[in-house]
CSV table of N, CA and C in Angstrom, one decimal:
chain,number,residue,atom,x,y,z
S,1,MET,N,-14.8,-93.7,-0.5
S,1,MET,CA,-16.0,-93.0,-0.4
S,1,MET,C,-16.0,-92.2,0.9
S,2,SER,N,-16.4,-91.0,0.9
S,2,SER,CA,-16.5,-90.2,2.1
S,2,SER,C,-17.9,-90.2,2.7
S,3,ASP,N,-17.9,-90.1,4.0
S,3,ASP,CA,-19.2,-90.1,4.7
S,3,ASP,C,-19.6,-88.6,5.0
S,4,LEU,N,-20.9,-88.3,4.9
S,4,LEU,CA,-21.4,-87.0,5.2
S,4,LEU,C,-21.1,-86.7,6.7
S,5,PRO,N,-20.4,-85.6,6.9
S,5,PRO,CA,-20.1,-85.2,8.3
S,5,PRO,C,-21.4,-84.9,9.0
S,6,ALA,N,-21.4,-85.3,10.3
S,6,ALA,CA,-22.6,-85.1,11.1
S,6,ALA,C,-23.0,-83.6,11.2
S,7,ALA,N,-22.0,-82.8,11.3
S,7,ALA,CA,-22.2,-81.4,11.4
S,7,ALA,C,-22.9,-80.7,10.2
S,8,MET,N,-23.0,-81.4,9.1
S,8,MET,CA,-23.7,-80.9,8.0
S,8,MET,C,-25.2,-81.0,8.1
S,9,GLN,N,-25.6,-81.9,8.9
S,9,GLN,CA,-27.1,-82.1,9.1
S,9,GLN,C,-27.7,-81.0,9.9
S,10,THR,N,-28.9,-80.6,9.5
S,10,THR,CA,-29.6,-79.5,10.2
S,10,THR,C,-29.9,-79.8,11.6
S,11,ARG,N,-30.5,-81.0,11.9
S,11,ARG,CA,-30.9,-81.4,13.2
S,11,ARG,C,-31.5,-80.4,14.1
S,12,GLY,N,-32.5,-79.7,13.5
S,12,GLY,CA,-33.3,-78.8,14.3
S,12,GLY,C,-32.7,-77.4,14.4
S,13,ARG,N,-31.5,-77.1,13.9
S,13,ARG,CA,-30.9,-75.8,14.0
S,13,ARG,C,-31.7,-74.8,13.1
S,14,GLN,N,-31.8,-73.6,13.5
S,14,GLN,CA,-32.5,-72.6,12.8
S,14,GLN,C,-31.5,-71.8,11.9
S,15,PRO,N,-32.0,-71.2,10.8
S,15,PRO,CA,-31.1,-70.4,9.9
S,15,PRO,C,-30.4,-69.3,10.7
S,16,ASP,N,-29.3,-69.0,10.3
S,16,ASP,CA,-28.4,-67.9,11.0
S,16,ASP,C,-28.1,-66.9,9.9
S,17,ASP,N,-28.8,-65.8,9.8
S,17,ASP,CA,-28.6,-64.8,8.8
S,17,ASP,C,-27.6,-63.8,9.2
S,18,VAL,N,-26.8,-64.0,10.2
S,18,VAL,CA,-25.7,-63.1,10.6
S,18,VAL,C,-24.4,-63.5,9.9
S,19,PHE,N,-24.0,-62.7,8.9
S,19,PHE,CA,-22.8,-63.0,8.2
S,19,PHE,C,-21.8,-61.9,8.5
S,20,GLN,N,-20.6,-62.4,8.9
S,20,GLN,CA,-19.5,-61.4,9.1
S,20,GLN,C,-18.9,-61.0,7.7
S,21,PRO,N,-18.4,-59.8,7.5
S,21,PRO,CA,-17.9,-59.4,6.2
S,21,PRO,C,-16.8,-60.2,5.7
S,22,ASP,N,-15.9,-60.8,6.7
S,22,ASP,CA,-14.8,-61.6,6.2
S,22,ASP,C,-15.1,-63.1,6.2
S,23,GLU,N,-16.3,-63.5,6.4
S,23,GLU,CA,-16.7,-64.9,6.3
S,23,GLU,C,-16.6,-65.4,4.9
S,24,LEU,N,-16.0,-66.5,4.7
S,24,LEU,CA,-15.8,-67.1,3.3
S,24,LEU,C,-17.1,-67.9,2.9
S,25,LEU,N,-17.4,-67.8,1.7
S,25,LEU,CA,-18.5,-68.6,1.1
S,25,LEU,C,-17.8,-69.5,0.0
S,26,TYR,N,-18.2,-70.8,0.1
S,26,TYR,CA,-17.6,-71.7,-0.8
S,26,TYR,C,-18.5,-72.1,-1.9
S,27,ARG,N,-18.0,-72.3,-3.1
S,27,ARG,CA,-18.8,-72.7,-4.3
S,27,ARG,C,-18.0,-73.8,-5.0
S,28,ARG,N,-18.7,-74.8,-5.4
S,28,ARG,CA,-18.1,-75.9,-6.2
S,28,ARG,C,-18.2,-75.5,-7.7
S,29,VAL,N,-17.2,-75.9,-8.4
S,29,VAL,CA,-17.0,-75.5,-9.8
S,29,VAL,C,-16.8,-76.7,-10.7
S,30,PRO,N,-17.7,-77.0,-11.6
S,30,PRO,CA,-17.5,-78.2,-12.4
S,30,PRO,C,-16.3,-78.1,-13.3
S,31,PRO,N,-15.7,-79.3,-13.6
S,31,PRO,CA,-14.5,-79.3,-14.4
S,31,PRO,C,-14.7,-78.6,-15.8
S,32,ILE,N,-15.9,-78.6,-16.3
S,32,ILE,CA,-16.1,-77.9,-17.6
S,32,ILE,C,-15.8,-76.4,-17.5
S,33,HIS,N,-15.9,-75.8,-16.3
S,33,HIS,CA,-15.7,-74.4,-16.1
S,33,HIS,C,-14.3,-74.1,-15.5
S,34,TRP,N,-13.6,-75.2,-15.1
S,34,TRP,CA,-12.3,-75.0,-14.5
S,34,TRP,C,-11.6,-76.4,-14.6
S,35,GLU,N,-10.7,-76.6,-15.6
S,35,GLU,CA,-10.1,-77.9,-15.8
S,35,GLU,C,-8.8,-78.1,-15.1
S,36,ASP,N,-8.1,-77.0,-14.8
S,36,ASP,CA,-6.7,-77.1,-14.3
S,36,ASP,C,-6.5,-75.9,-13.3
S,37,TRP,N,-5.7,-76.2,-12.3
S,37,TRP,CA,-5.4,-75.2,-11.3
S,37,TRP,C,-4.8,-73.9,-11.9
S,38,ASP,N,-4.0,-74.0,-12.9
S,38,ASP,CA,-3.3,-72.9,-13.5
S,38,ASP,C,-4.3,-72.1,-14.4
S,39,GLU,N,-5.4,-72.6,-14.7
S,39,GLU,CA,-6.4,-71.9,-15.6
S,39,GLU,C,-7.3,-70.9,-14.8
S,40,ASP,N,-7.8,-70.0,-15.5
S,40,ASP,CA,-8.8,-69.1,-15.0
S,40,ASP,C,-10.1,-69.9,-14.8
S,41,ILE,N,-10.9,-69.5,-13.9
S,41,ILE,CA,-12.3,-70.0,-13.7
S,41,ILE,C,-13.2,-69.3,-14.6
S,42,GLU,N,-14.0,-70.0,-15.4
S,42,GLU,CA,-14.9,-69.4,-16.4
S,42,GLU,C,-16.0,-68.7,-15.6
S,43,LEU,N,-16.5,-67.6,-16.2
S,43,LEU,CA,-17.6,-66.8,-15.6
S,43,LEU,C,-18.9,-67.6,-15.4
S,44,ASP,N,-19.0,-68.7,-16.2
S,44,ASP,CA,-20.3,-69.5,-16.1
S,44,ASP,C,-20.3,-70.2,-14.8
S,45,ALA,N,-19.2,-70.3,-14.0
S,45,ALA,CA,-19.2,-70.9,-12.7
S,45,ALA,C,-19.9,-70.0,-11.7
S,46,ILE,N,-20.1,-68.8,-12.0
S,46,ILE,CA,-20.8,-67.8,-11.1
S,46,ILE,C,-22.2,-67.5,-11.8
S,47,GLU,N,-23.2,-67.7,-11.0
S,47,GLU,CA,-24.5,-67.5,-11.5
S,47,GLU,C,-25.4,-66.7,-10.6
S,48,LEU,N,-26.4,-66.1,-11.2
S,48,LEU,CA,-27.5,-65.5,-10.4
S,48,LEU,C,-28.8,-65.9,-11.1
S,49,PRO,N,-29.9,-65.8,-10.4
S,49,PRO,CA,-30.0,-65.5,-9.0
S,49,PRO,C,-29.9,-66.7,-8.2
S,50,ASP,N,-29.9,-66.5,-6.9
S,50,ASP,CA,-29.9,-67.6,-5.9
S,50,ASP,C,-28.7,-68.6,-6.1
S,51,MET,N,-27.5,-68.0,-6.2
S,51,MET,CA,-26.3,-68.8,-6.4
S,51,MET,C,-26.1,-69.6,-5.1
S,52,SER,N,-26.0,-70.9,-5.2
S,52,SER,CA,-25.7,-71.8,-4.1
S,52,SER,C,-24.3,-71.7,-3.6
S,53,VAL,N,-24.1,-71.5,-2.3
S,53,VAL,CA,-22.8,-71.5,-1.7
S,53,VAL,C,-22.9,-72.2,-0.3
S,54,VAL,N,-21.8,-72.4,0.3
S,54,VAL,CA,-21.7,-73.0,1.6
S,54,VAL,C,-20.9,-72.1,2.5
S,55,ARG,N,-21.3,-71.9,3.8
S,55,ARG,CA,-20.7,-71.0,4.7
S,55,ARG,C,-19.5,-71.6,5.4
S,56,SER,N,-18.4,-70.8,5.5
S,56,SER,CA,-17.2,-71.3,6.2
S,56,SER,C,-17.4,-71.3,7.7
S,57,LYS,N,-18.4,-70.6,8.2
S,57,LYS,CA,-18.7,-70.6,9.6
S,57,LYS,C,-19.2,-72.0,10.0
S,58,TYR,N,-19.8,-72.8,9.1
S,58,TYR,CA,-20.3,-74.1,9.5
S,58,TYR,C,-19.8,-75.2,8.6
S,59,ALA,N,-18.8,-75.0,7.8
S,59,ALA,CA,-18.3,-76.0,6.8
S,59,ALA,C,-16.9,-75.8,6.5
S,60,HIS,N,-16.3,-76.9,6.0
S,60,HIS,CA,-15.0,-76.9,5.3
S,60,HIS,C,-15.2,-76.9,3.8
S,61,PRO,N,-14.2,-76.4,3.1
S,61,PRO,CA,-14.4,-76.3,1.6
S,61,PRO,C,-14.8,-77.7,1.0
S,62,GLU,N,-14.2,-78.8,1.4
S,62,GLU,CA,-14.5,-80.1,0.8
S,62,GLU,C,-16.0,-80.5,1.0
S,63,TRP,N,-16.7,-79.9,2.0
S,63,TRP,CA,-18.1,-80.3,2.2
S,63,TRP,C,-19.0,-79.8,1.1
S,64,VAL,N,-18.5,-78.9,0.3
S,64,VAL,CA,-19.3,-78.4,-0.9
S,64,VAL,C,-19.5,-79.5,-1.9
S,65,ARG,N,-18.6,-80.5,-1.9
S,65,ARG,CA,-18.7,-81.6,-2.9
S,65,ARG,C,-19.8,-82.6,-2.6
S,66,PHE,N,-20.4,-82.5,-1.4
S,66,PHE,CA,-21.5,-83.4,-1.1
S,66,PHE,C,-22.8,-82.9,-1.8
S,67,GLU,N,-23.6,-83.9,-2.2
S,67,GLU,CA,-25.0,-83.7,-2.6
S,67,GLU,C,-25.8,-84.7,-1.8
S,68,GLY,N,-26.6,-84.2,-0.9
S,68,GLY,CA,-27.3,-85.1,0.0
S,68,GLY,C,-26.2,-85.8,0.8
S,69,THR,N,-26.3,-87.1,0.9
S,69,THR,CA,-25.3,-87.9,1.7
S,69,THR,C,-24.1,-88.4,0.8
S,70,THR,N,-24.1,-88.1,-0.5
S,70,THR,CA,-23.1,-88.6,-1.4
S,70,THR,C,-22.1,-87.6,-1.7
S,71,TYR,N,-20.8,-88.0,-1.7
S,71,TYR,CA,-19.7,-87.2,-2.1
S,71,TYR,C,-19.6,-87.2,-3.7
S,72,LYS,N,-20.7,-86.7,-4.2
S,72,LYS,CA,-21.0,-86.8,-5.7
S,72,LYS,C,-20.1,-86.0,-6.6
S,73,PHE,N,-19.6,-84.9,-6.0
S,73,PHE,CA,-18.8,-83.9,-6.8
S,73,PHE,C,-17.3,-83.9,-6.4
S,74,SER,N,-16.8,-85.1,-6.2
S,74,SER,CA,-15.4,-85.2,-5.7
S,74,SER,C,-14.4,-84.7,-6.6
S,75,ASN,N,-14.7,-84.6,-7.9
S,75,ASN,CA,-13.7,-84.2,-8.9
S,75,ASN,C,-13.9,-82.7,-9.3
S,76,TRP,N,-14.8,-82.0,-8.6
S,76,TRP,CA,-15.1,-80.6,-8.9
S,76,TRP,C,-14.1,-79.7,-8.1
S,77,GLY,N,-13.8,-78.6,-8.6
S,77,GLY,CA,-13.0,-77.6,-7.9
S,77,GLY,C,-13.9,-76.8,-6.9
S,78,VAL,N,-13.2,-76.2,-5.9
S,78,VAL,CA,-13.9,-75.4,-5.0
S,78,VAL,C,-13.2,-74.0,-4.9
S,79,VAL,N,-14.0,-73.0,-5.0
S,79,VAL,CA,-13.5,-71.6,-4.8
S,79,VAL,C,-14.2,-71.0,-3.6
S,80,GLY,N,-13.6,-69.9,-3.2
S,80,GLY,CA,-14.2,-69.1,-2.1
S,80,GLY,C,-14.1,-67.6,-2.3
S,81,PHE,N,-15.0,-66.9,-1.7
S,81,PHE,CA,-15.0,-65.5,-1.7
S,81,PHE,C,-15.6,-65.0,-0.4
S,82,ARG,N,-15.1,-63.8,0.0
S,82,ARG,CA,-15.6,-63.2,1.2
S,82,ARG,C,-17.0,-62.6,1.0
S,83,VAL,N,-17.8,-62.6,2.1
S,83,VAL,CA,-19.1,-62.0,2.0
S,83,VAL,C,-19.0,-60.5,1.5
S,84,ASP,N,-18.0,-59.8,2.0
S,84,ASP,CA,-17.9,-58.4,1.6
S,84,ASP,C,-17.4,-58.2,0.2
S,85,SER,N,-17.1,-59.3,-0.5
S,85,SER,CA,-16.8,-59.3,-1.9
S,85,SER,C,-18.0,-59.3,-2.9
S,86,ILE,N,-19.1,-59.6,-2.3
S,86,ILE,CA,-20.3,-59.6,-3.1
S,86,ILE,C,-20.6,-58.2,-3.5
S,87,PRO,N,-20.7,-57.9,-4.8
S,87,PRO,CA,-21.0,-56.5,-5.2
S,87,PRO,C,-22.4,-56.2,-4.6
S,88,PRO,N,-22.5,-55.2,-3.7
S,88,PRO,CA,-23.8,-55.0,-3.0
S,88,PRO,C,-24.9,-54.4,-3.9
S,89,GLU,N,-24.5,-53.5,-4.8
S,89,GLU,CA,-25.5,-52.8,-5.6
S,89,GLU,C,-25.0,-52.5,-7.0
S,90,LEU,N,-25.9,-52.6,-8.0
S,90,LEU,CA,-25.6,-52.1,-9.3
S,90,LEU,C,-26.8,-51.3,-9.9
S,91,GLN,N,-26.5,-50.3,-10.5
S,91,GLN,CA,-27.5,-49.5,-11.3
S,91,GLN,C,-27.5,-50.0,-12.7
S,92,HIS,N,-28.7,-50.1,-13.3
S,92,HIS,CA,-28.8,-50.6,-14.7
S,92,HIS,C,-29.6,-49.6,-15.5
S,93,LEU,N,-29.0,-49.1,-16.6
S,93,LEU,CA,-29.6,-48.2,-17.5
S,93,LEU,C,-30.1,-46.9,-16.8
S,94,GLY,N,-29.5,-46.6,-15.6
S,94,GLY,CA,-29.8,-45.4,-14.9
S,94,GLY,C,-31.2,-45.4,-14.3
S,95,VAL,N,-31.9,-46.5,-14.4
S,95,VAL,CA,-33.3,-46.6,-13.9
S,95,VAL,C,-33.5,-47.7,-12.9
S,96,TYR,N,-32.9,-48.8,-13.1
S,96,TYR,CA,-33.1,-50.0,-12.3
S,96,TYR,C,-32.0,-50.1,-11.2
S,97,ARG,N,-32.4,-50.4,-10.0
S,97,ARG,CA,-31.5,-50.6,-8.9
S,97,ARG,C,-31.5,-52.1,-8.5
S,98,TYR,N,-30.4,-52.7,-8.6
S,98,TYR,CA,-30.3,-54.1,-8.2
S,98,TYR,C,-29.4,-54.2,-6.9
S,99,THR,N,-29.8,-55.0,-6.0
S,99,THR,CA,-29.0,-55.2,-4.8
S,99,THR,C,-28.8,-56.7,-4.6
S,100,PHE,N,-27.7,-57.0,-3.9
S,100,PHE,CA,-27.4,-58.4,-3.8
S,100,PHE,C,-26.9,-58.7,-2.3
S,101,ASP,N,-27.3,-59.9,-1.8
S,101,ASP,CA,-26.9,-60.2,-0.5
S,101,ASP,C,-26.9,-61.8,-0.4
S,102,VAL,N,-26.5,-62.2,0.8
S,102,VAL,CA,-26.4,-63.7,1.0
S,102,VAL,C,-27.4,-64.0,2.1
S,103,ARG,N,-28.1,-65.1,2.0
S,103,ARG,CA,-29.0,-65.6,3.0
S,103,ARG,C,-28.7,-67.1,3.3
S,104,HIS,N,-28.8,-67.4,4.6
S,104,HIS,CA,-28.6,-68.7,5.0
S,104,HIS,C,-29.8,-69.5,4.7
S,105,ASP,N,-29.7,-70.6,3.9
S,105,ASP,CA,-30.8,-71.4,3.4
S,105,ASP,C,-30.5,-72.9,3.7
S,106,PRO,N,-30.6,-73.3,5.0
S,106,PRO,CA,-30.2,-74.7,5.3
S,106,PRO,C,-31.1,-75.7,4.6
S,107,LYS,N,-30.5,-76.8,4.2
S,107,LYS,CA,-31.2,-78.0,3.7
S,107,LYS,C,-31.0,-79.1,4.8
S,108,LYS,N,-31.8,-80.1,4.7
S,108,LYS,CA,-31.8,-81.2,5.8
S,108,LYS,C,-30.4,-81.8,5.9
S,109,GLN,N,-29.8,-82.1,4.8
S,109,GLN,CA,-28.4,-82.7,4.8
S,109,GLN,C,-27.3,-81.7,4.6
S,110,ASN,N,-27.7,-80.4,4.6
S,110,ASN,CA,-26.7,-79.4,4.3
S,110,ASN,C,-27.0,-78.1,5.1
S,111,PHE,N,-26.8,-78.1,6.4
S,111,PHE,CA,-27.0,-76.9,7.2
S,111,PHE,C,-26.3,-75.7,6.8
S,112,PRO,N,-25.0,-75.8,6.3
S,112,PRO,CA,-24.2,-74.6,5.9
S,112,PRO,C,-24.7,-74.0,4.6
S,113,HIS,N,-25.6,-74.6,3.9
S,113,HIS,CA,-26.1,-74.1,2.5
S,113,HIS,C,-26.6,-72.7,2.7
S,114,SER,N,-26.2,-71.8,1.7
S,114,SER,CA,-26.7,-70.5,1.7
S,114,SER,C,-26.9,-70.1,0.2
S,115,GLU,N,-27.5,-68.9,0.0
S,115,GLU,CA,-27.7,-68.5,-1.4
S,115,GLU,C,-27.3,-67.0,-1.5
S,116,VAL,N,-26.7,-66.6,-2.6
S,116,VAL,CA,-26.4,-65.2,-2.9
S,116,VAL,C,-27.6,-64.8,-3.8
S,117,ARG,N,-28.4,-63.9,-3.3
S,117,ARG,CA,-29.7,-63.5,-4.0
S,117,ARG,C,-29.6,-62.1,-4.6
S,118,ALA,N,-30.4,-61.9,-5.6
S,118,ALA,CA,-30.5,-60.6,-6.3
S,118,ALA,C,-31.9,-60.1,-6.1
S,119,TYR,N,-32.0,-58.7,-6.0
S,119,TYR,CA,-33.2,-58.0,-5.8
S,119,TYR,C,-33.3,-56.9,-6.8
S,120,GLU,N,-34.4,-56.7,-7.4
S,120,GLU,CA,-34.7,-55.5,-8.3
S,120,GLU,C,-35.6,-54.6,-7.5
S,121,ASP,N,-35.1,-53.4,-7.2
S,121,ASP,CA,-35.9,-52.5,-6.4
S,121,ASP,C,-36.6,-53.1,-5.2
S,122,GLY,N,-35.8,-53.9,-4.5
S,122,GLY,CA,-36.2,-54.6,-3.3
S,122,GLY,C,-37.0,-55.9,-3.4
S,123,ASN,N,-37.3,-56.3,-4.7
S,123,ASN,CA,-38.1,-57.5,-4.9
S,123,ASN,C,-37.1,-58.6,-5.3
S,124,HIS,N,-37.2,-59.7,-4.6
S,124,HIS,CA,-36.4,-60.9,-4.9
S,124,HIS,C,-36.6,-61.4,-6.3
S,125,VAL,N,-35.5,-61.5,-7.1
S,125,VAL,CA,-35.5,-62.0,-8.4
S,125,VAL,C,-35.2,-63.5,-8.4
S,126,THR,N,-36.1,-64.3,-8.9
S,126,THR,CA,-35.9,-65.7,-8.7
S,126,THR,C,-35.7,-66.4,-10.1
S,127,LEU,N,-35.8,-65.7,-11.2
S,127,LEU,CA,-35.6,-66.3,-12.5
S,127,LEU,C,-34.4,-65.6,-13.2
S,128,SER,N,-33.5,-66.4,-13.7
S,128,SER,CA,-32.3,-65.7,-14.4
S,128,SER,C,-32.8,-64.9,-15.6
S,129,GLU,N,-33.9,-65.3,-16.2
S,129,GLU,CA,-34.4,-64.6,-17.4
S,129,GLU,C,-34.9,-63.2,-17.0
S,130,SER,N,-35.1,-62.9,-15.7
S,130,SER,CA,-35.5,-61.6,-15.2
S,130,SER,C,-34.3,-60.7,-15.0
S,131,LEU,N,-33.1,-61.2,-15.1
S,131,LEU,CA,-31.9,-60.3,-15.0
S,131,LEU,C,-31.4,-60.0,-16.4
S,132,ASP,N,-31.2,-58.7,-16.7
S,132,ASP,CA,-30.6,-58.3,-17.9
S,132,ASP,C,-29.2,-58.9,-18.1
S,133,ALA,N,-28.9,-59.4,-19.3
S,133,ALA,CA,-27.7,-60.2,-19.5
S,133,ALA,C,-26.4,-59.3,-19.2
S,134,HIS,N,-26.5,-58.0,-19.6
S,134,HIS,CA,-25.3,-57.1,-19.3
S,134,HIS,C,-25.1,-56.9,-17.8
S,135,LEU,N,-26.2,-56.7,-17.1
S,135,LEU,CA,-26.1,-56.6,-15.7
S,135,LEU,C,-25.5,-57.8,-15.0
S,136,HIS,N,-26.0,-59.0,-15.5
S,136,HIS,CA,-25.6,-60.3,-14.9
S,136,HIS,C,-24.1,-60.4,-15.2
S,137,LEU,N,-23.6,-60.1,-16.4
S,137,LEU,CA,-22.2,-60.2,-16.8
S,137,LEU,C,-21.4,-59.3,-15.9
S,138,ARG,N,-21.8,-58.0,-15.7
S,138,ARG,CA,-21.0,-57.1,-14.9
S,138,ARG,C,-20.9,-57.6,-13.5
S,139,TRP,N,-21.9,-58.1,-12.9
S,139,TRP,CA,-21.9,-58.6,-11.5
S,139,TRP,C,-20.9,-59.8,-11.4
S,140,ARG,N,-21.1,-60.7,-12.4
S,140,ARG,CA,-20.2,-61.9,-12.3
S,140,ARG,C,-18.7,-61.5,-12.5
S,141,GLU,N,-18.4,-60.6,-13.4
S,141,GLU,CA,-17.1,-60.1,-13.6
S,141,GLU,C,-16.5,-59.5,-12.3
S,142,GLN,N,-17.3,-58.7,-11.6
S,142,GLN,CA,-16.8,-58.1,-10.4
S,142,GLN,C,-16.5,-59.2,-9.3
S,143,LEU,N,-17.4,-60.1,-9.2
S,143,LEU,CA,-17.2,-61.2,-8.2
S,143,LEU,C,-16.0,-62.1,-8.6
S,144,SER,N,-15.9,-62.4,-9.9
S,144,SER,CA,-14.8,-63.3,-10.3
S,144,SER,C,-13.4,-62.8,-10.0
S,145,ARG,N,-13.3,-61.5,-9.9
S,145,ARG,CA,-11.9,-60.9,-9.6
S,145,ARG,C,-11.6,-61.2,-8.1
S,146,ARG,N,-12.6,-61.5,-7.3
S,146,ARG,CA,-12.3,-61.7,-5.9
S,146,ARG,C,-12.3,-63.2,-5.5
S,147,LEU,N,-12.5,-64.1,-6.4
S,147,LEU,CA,-12.5,-65.5,-6.1
S,147,LEU,C,-11.1,-66.0,-5.7
S,148,ARG,N,-11.1,-66.9,-4.7
S,148,ARG,CA,-9.9,-67.6,-4.3
S,148,ARG,C,-10.0,-69.1,-4.7
S,149,LYS,N,-9.0,-69.6,-5.2
S,149,LYS,CA,-9.0,-71.0,-5.6
S,149,LYS,C,-8.6,-71.8,-4.3
S,150,LEU,N,-9.5,-72.7,-3.9
S,150,LEU,CA,-9.3,-73.5,-2.6
S,150,LEU,C,-8.9,-74.9,-2.9
S,151,LEU,N,-9.7,-75.6,-3.7
S,151,LEU,CA,-9.5,-77.0,-4.1
S,151,LEU,C,-9.5,-77.1,-5.6
S,152,GLY,N,-8.5,-77.7,-6.2
S,152,GLY,CA,-8.5,-77.8,-7.6
S,152,GLY,C,-9.4,-78.9,-8.1
S,153,PRO,N,-9.7,-78.8,-9.4
S,153,PRO,CA,-10.5,-79.9,-10.0
S,153,PRO,C,-9.7,-81.2,-9.9
S,154,ASN,N,-10.3,-82.3,-9.5
S,154,ASN,CA,-9.7,-83.6,-9.3
S,154,ASN,C,-8.7,-83.7,-8.2
S,155,GLN,N,-8.7,-82.7,-7.3
S,155,GLN,CA,-7.8,-82.7,-6.2
S,155,GLN,C,-8.4,-83.5,-5.1
S,156,ASN,N,-7.7,-84.6,-4.7
S,156,ASN,CA,-8.2,-85.4,-3.6
S,156,ASN,C,-7.8,-84.8,-2.3
S,157,VAL,N,-8.7,-84.8,-1.4
S,157,VAL,CA,-8.5,-84.3,0.0
S,157,VAL,C,-9.3,-85.2,1.0
S,158,ASP,N,-8.8,-85.2,2.2
S,158,ASP,CA,-9.5,-85.9,3.2
S,158,ASP,C,-10.7,-85.1,3.6
S,159,VAL,N,-11.8,-85.7,3.8
S,159,VAL,CA,-13.0,-85.0,4.3
S,159,VAL,C,-13.0,-84.9,5.8
S,160,ARG,N,-12.8,-83.7,6.3
S,160,ARG,CA,-12.8,-83.5,7.8
S,160,ARG,C,-14.2,-83.7,8.3
S,161,GLN,N,-14.3,-84.4,9.4
S,161,GLN,CA,-15.6,-84.8,10.0
S,161,GLN,C,-16.0,-83.8,11.1
S,162,GLU,N,-15.0,-83.1,11.7
S,162,GLU,CA,-15.3,-82.2,12.8
S,162,GLU,C,-15.8,-80.8,12.2
S,163,PRO,N,-16.7,-80.1,12.8
S,163,PRO,CA,-17.1,-78.8,12.3
S,163,PRO,C,-15.9,-77.8,12.5
S,164,PRO,N,-16.0,-76.7,11.7
S,164,PRO,CA,-14.9,-75.7,11.9
S,164,PRO,C,-15.1,-75.1,13.2
S,165,PRO,N,-14.0,-74.6,13.8
S,165,PRO,CA,-14.1,-73.9,15.1
S,165,PRO,C,-14.9,-72.6,15.0
S,166,ILE,N,-15.8,-72.4,15.9
S,166,ILE,CA,-16.6,-71.2,15.9
S,166,ILE,C,-15.8,-70.1,16.7
S,167,ASP,N,-15.6,-69.0,16.0
S,167,ASP,CA,-14.8,-67.9,16.7
S,167,ASP,C,-15.6,-67.2,17.8
């Protein structure tokens, strides 16, 4: 059993919404959406709105497998994508303008936690039912082409306790 790295705890630190374009964002993927390293990752592993990710500036890929203080998702895969891989804007039906960005959203036991958010005409979309299914699919397909496989499903790795080096 792995212990929660101390660097994951917020401990009074404030959100940091400065993201470099080449910063990686990590996302855990359940085995139901990615069973084997050689398989493609299903689009259902990518969701909107408010897709939960973890920042490489403050975390290692295996830290995504924690839920609170428990290494609950040890058999899940982990993928990554660069901040500048997030499709920034999509037009829908020639009328609606959707934009997308990432926000640092620390949790008490997960300071690196962030969210990829969707906005319709500048208004934060918080319910998936508010996104047109075709728009959602187009966005997920674009992002899926930029995913990097980092940790395979059921891949055992040592959980690093030290924080990533800050550039």
